[in-house]
PDB file of C-alpha atoms in Angstrom:
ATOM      1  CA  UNK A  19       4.879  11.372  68.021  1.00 53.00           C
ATOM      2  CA  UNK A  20       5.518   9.699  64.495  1.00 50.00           C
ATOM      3  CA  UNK A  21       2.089   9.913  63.747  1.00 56.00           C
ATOM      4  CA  UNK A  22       2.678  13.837  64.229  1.00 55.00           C
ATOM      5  CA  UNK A  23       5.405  13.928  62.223  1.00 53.00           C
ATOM      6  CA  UNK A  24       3.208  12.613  59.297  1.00 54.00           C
ATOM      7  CA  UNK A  25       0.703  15.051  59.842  1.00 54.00           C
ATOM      8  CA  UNK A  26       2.798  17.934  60.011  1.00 53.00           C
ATOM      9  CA  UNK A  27       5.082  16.685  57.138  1.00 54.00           C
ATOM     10  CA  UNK A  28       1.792  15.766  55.351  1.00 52.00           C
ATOM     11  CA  UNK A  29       0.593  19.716  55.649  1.00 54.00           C
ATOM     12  CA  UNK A  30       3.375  21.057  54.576  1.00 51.00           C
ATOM     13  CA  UNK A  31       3.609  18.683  51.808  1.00 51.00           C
ATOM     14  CA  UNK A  32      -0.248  20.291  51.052  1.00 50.00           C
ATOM     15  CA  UNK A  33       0.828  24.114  51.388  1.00 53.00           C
ATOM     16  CA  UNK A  34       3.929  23.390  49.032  1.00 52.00           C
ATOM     17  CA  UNK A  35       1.512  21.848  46.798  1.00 52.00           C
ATOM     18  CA  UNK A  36      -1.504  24.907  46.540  1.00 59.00           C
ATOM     19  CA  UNK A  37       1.949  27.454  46.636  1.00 53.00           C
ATOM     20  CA  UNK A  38       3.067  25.482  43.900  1.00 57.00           C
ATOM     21  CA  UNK A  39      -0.242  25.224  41.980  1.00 60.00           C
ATOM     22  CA  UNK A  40      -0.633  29.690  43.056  1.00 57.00           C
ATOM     23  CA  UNK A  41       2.667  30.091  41.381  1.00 62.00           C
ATOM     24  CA  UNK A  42       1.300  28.339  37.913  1.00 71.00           C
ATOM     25  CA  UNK A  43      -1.754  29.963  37.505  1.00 72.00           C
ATOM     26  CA  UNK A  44      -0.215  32.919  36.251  1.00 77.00           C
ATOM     27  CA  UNK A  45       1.866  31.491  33.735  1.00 79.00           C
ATOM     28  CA  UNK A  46      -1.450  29.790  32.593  1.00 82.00           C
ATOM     29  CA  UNK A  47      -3.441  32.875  32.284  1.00 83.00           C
ATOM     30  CA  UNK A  48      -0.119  34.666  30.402  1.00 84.00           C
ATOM     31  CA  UNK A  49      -0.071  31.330  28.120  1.00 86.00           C
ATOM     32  CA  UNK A  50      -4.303  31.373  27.274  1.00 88.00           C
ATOM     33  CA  UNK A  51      -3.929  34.998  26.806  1.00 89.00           C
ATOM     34  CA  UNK A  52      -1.228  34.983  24.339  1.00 90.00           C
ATOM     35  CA  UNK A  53      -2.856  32.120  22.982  1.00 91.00           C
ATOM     36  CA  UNK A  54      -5.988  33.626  22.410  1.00 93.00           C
ATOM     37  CA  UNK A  55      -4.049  37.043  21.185  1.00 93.00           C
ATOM     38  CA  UNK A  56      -2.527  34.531  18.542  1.00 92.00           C
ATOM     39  CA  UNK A  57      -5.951  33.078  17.543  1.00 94.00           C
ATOM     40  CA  UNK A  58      -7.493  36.698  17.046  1.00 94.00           C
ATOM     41  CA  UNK A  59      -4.675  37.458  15.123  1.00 93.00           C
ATOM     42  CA  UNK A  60      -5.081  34.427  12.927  1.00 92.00           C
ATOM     43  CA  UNK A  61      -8.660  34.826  12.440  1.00 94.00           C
ATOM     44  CA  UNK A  62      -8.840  38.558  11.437  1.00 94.00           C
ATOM     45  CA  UNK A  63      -5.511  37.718   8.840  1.00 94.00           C
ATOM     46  CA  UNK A  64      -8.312  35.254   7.687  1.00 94.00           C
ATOM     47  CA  UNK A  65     -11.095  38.147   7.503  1.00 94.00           C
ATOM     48  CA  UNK A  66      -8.125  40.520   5.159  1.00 96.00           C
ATOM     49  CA  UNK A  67      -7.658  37.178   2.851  1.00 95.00           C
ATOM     50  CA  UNK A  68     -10.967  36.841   2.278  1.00 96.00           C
ATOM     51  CA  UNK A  69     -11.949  40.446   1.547  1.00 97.00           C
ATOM     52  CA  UNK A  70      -8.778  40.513  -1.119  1.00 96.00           C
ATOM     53  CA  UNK A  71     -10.323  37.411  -2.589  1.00 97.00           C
ATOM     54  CA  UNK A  72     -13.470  39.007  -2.748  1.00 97.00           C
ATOM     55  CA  UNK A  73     -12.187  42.283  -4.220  1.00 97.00           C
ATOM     56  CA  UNK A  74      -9.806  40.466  -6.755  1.00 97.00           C
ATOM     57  CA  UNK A  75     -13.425  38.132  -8.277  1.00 97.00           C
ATOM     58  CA  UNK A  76     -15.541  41.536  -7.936  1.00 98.00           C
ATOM     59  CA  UNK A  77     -12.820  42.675 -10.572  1.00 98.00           C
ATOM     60  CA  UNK A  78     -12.882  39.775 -12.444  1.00 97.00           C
ATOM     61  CA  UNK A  79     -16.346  39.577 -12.673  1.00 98.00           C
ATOM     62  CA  UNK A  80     -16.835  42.971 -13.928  1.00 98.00           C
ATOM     63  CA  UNK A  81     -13.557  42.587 -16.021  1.00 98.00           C
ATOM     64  CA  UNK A  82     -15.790  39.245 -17.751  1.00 98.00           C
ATOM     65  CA  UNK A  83     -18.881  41.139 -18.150  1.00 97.00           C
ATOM     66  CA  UNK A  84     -17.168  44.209 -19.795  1.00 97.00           C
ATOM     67  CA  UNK A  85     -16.064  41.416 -22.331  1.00 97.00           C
ATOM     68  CA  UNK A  86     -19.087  39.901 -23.256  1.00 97.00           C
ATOM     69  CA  UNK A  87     -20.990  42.951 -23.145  1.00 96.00           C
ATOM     70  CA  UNK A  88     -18.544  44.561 -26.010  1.00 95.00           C
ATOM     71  CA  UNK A  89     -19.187  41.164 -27.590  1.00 94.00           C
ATOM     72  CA  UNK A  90     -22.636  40.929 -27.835  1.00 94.00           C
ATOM     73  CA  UNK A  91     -22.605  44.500 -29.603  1.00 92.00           C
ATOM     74  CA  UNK A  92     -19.834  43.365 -31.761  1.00 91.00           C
ATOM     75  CA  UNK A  93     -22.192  40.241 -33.148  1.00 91.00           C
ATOM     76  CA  UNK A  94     -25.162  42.354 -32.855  1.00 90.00           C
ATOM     77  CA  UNK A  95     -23.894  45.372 -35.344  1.00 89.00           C
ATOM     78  CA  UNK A  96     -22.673  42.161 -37.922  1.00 84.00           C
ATOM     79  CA  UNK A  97     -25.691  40.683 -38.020  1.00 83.00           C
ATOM     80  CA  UNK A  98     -28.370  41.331 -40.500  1.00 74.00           C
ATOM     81  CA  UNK A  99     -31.647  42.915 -38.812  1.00 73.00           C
ATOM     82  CA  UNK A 100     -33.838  40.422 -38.231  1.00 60.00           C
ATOM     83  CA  UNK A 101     -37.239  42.197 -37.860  1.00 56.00           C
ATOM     84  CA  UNK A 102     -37.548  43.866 -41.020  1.00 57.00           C
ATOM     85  CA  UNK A 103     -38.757  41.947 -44.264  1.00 58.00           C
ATOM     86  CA  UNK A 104     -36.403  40.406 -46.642  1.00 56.00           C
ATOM     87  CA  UNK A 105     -35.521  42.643 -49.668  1.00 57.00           C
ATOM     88  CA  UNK A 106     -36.807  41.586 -53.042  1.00 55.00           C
ATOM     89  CA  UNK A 107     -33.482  40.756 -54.667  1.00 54.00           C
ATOM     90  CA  UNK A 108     -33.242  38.541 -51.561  1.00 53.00           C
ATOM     91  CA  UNK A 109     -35.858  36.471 -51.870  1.00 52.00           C
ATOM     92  CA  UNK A 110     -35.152  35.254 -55.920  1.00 50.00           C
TER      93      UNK A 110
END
């Protein structure tokens, strides 16, 4: 009689357990859902940085060769024209 005591108590104890562990499995699959939702989130925030950061040294970039393009004119139209031959009064 004991001994079916123990096995009954010990069967129940096993249903309450897998009930237990049923009832948990959706708040797991809520929580890695959410969890993933947050991680997608995060990585495509990532994806919007990195574009801007992109866009904003594109600018720069063009902004840098604007400059040294205007530049190199300026010092090209002071300087004295190299190919041709030196004038006469130039070379006494």
């Amino acid at each position: 009689m004991l001994r079916q005591k123990r096995e009954i108590s010990h069967s129940i104890h096993i249903s309450i357990i897998r009930w237990e562990e049923l009832f948990d499995i959706p708040g797991t699959i809520v929580f890695v859902h959410k969890s993933q939702e947050l991680e997608r989130e995060s990585m495509y925030q990532g994806v919007i940085r990195d574009q801007e950061r992109r866009s904003q040294q594109r600018e720069q970039n063009i902004r840098e060769f604007d400059e040294t393009r205007a530049l190199h004119a300026e010092l090209v139209k002071d300087q004295p024209d190299v190919g041709s031959k030196p004038s006469s009064s130039q070379q006494q």
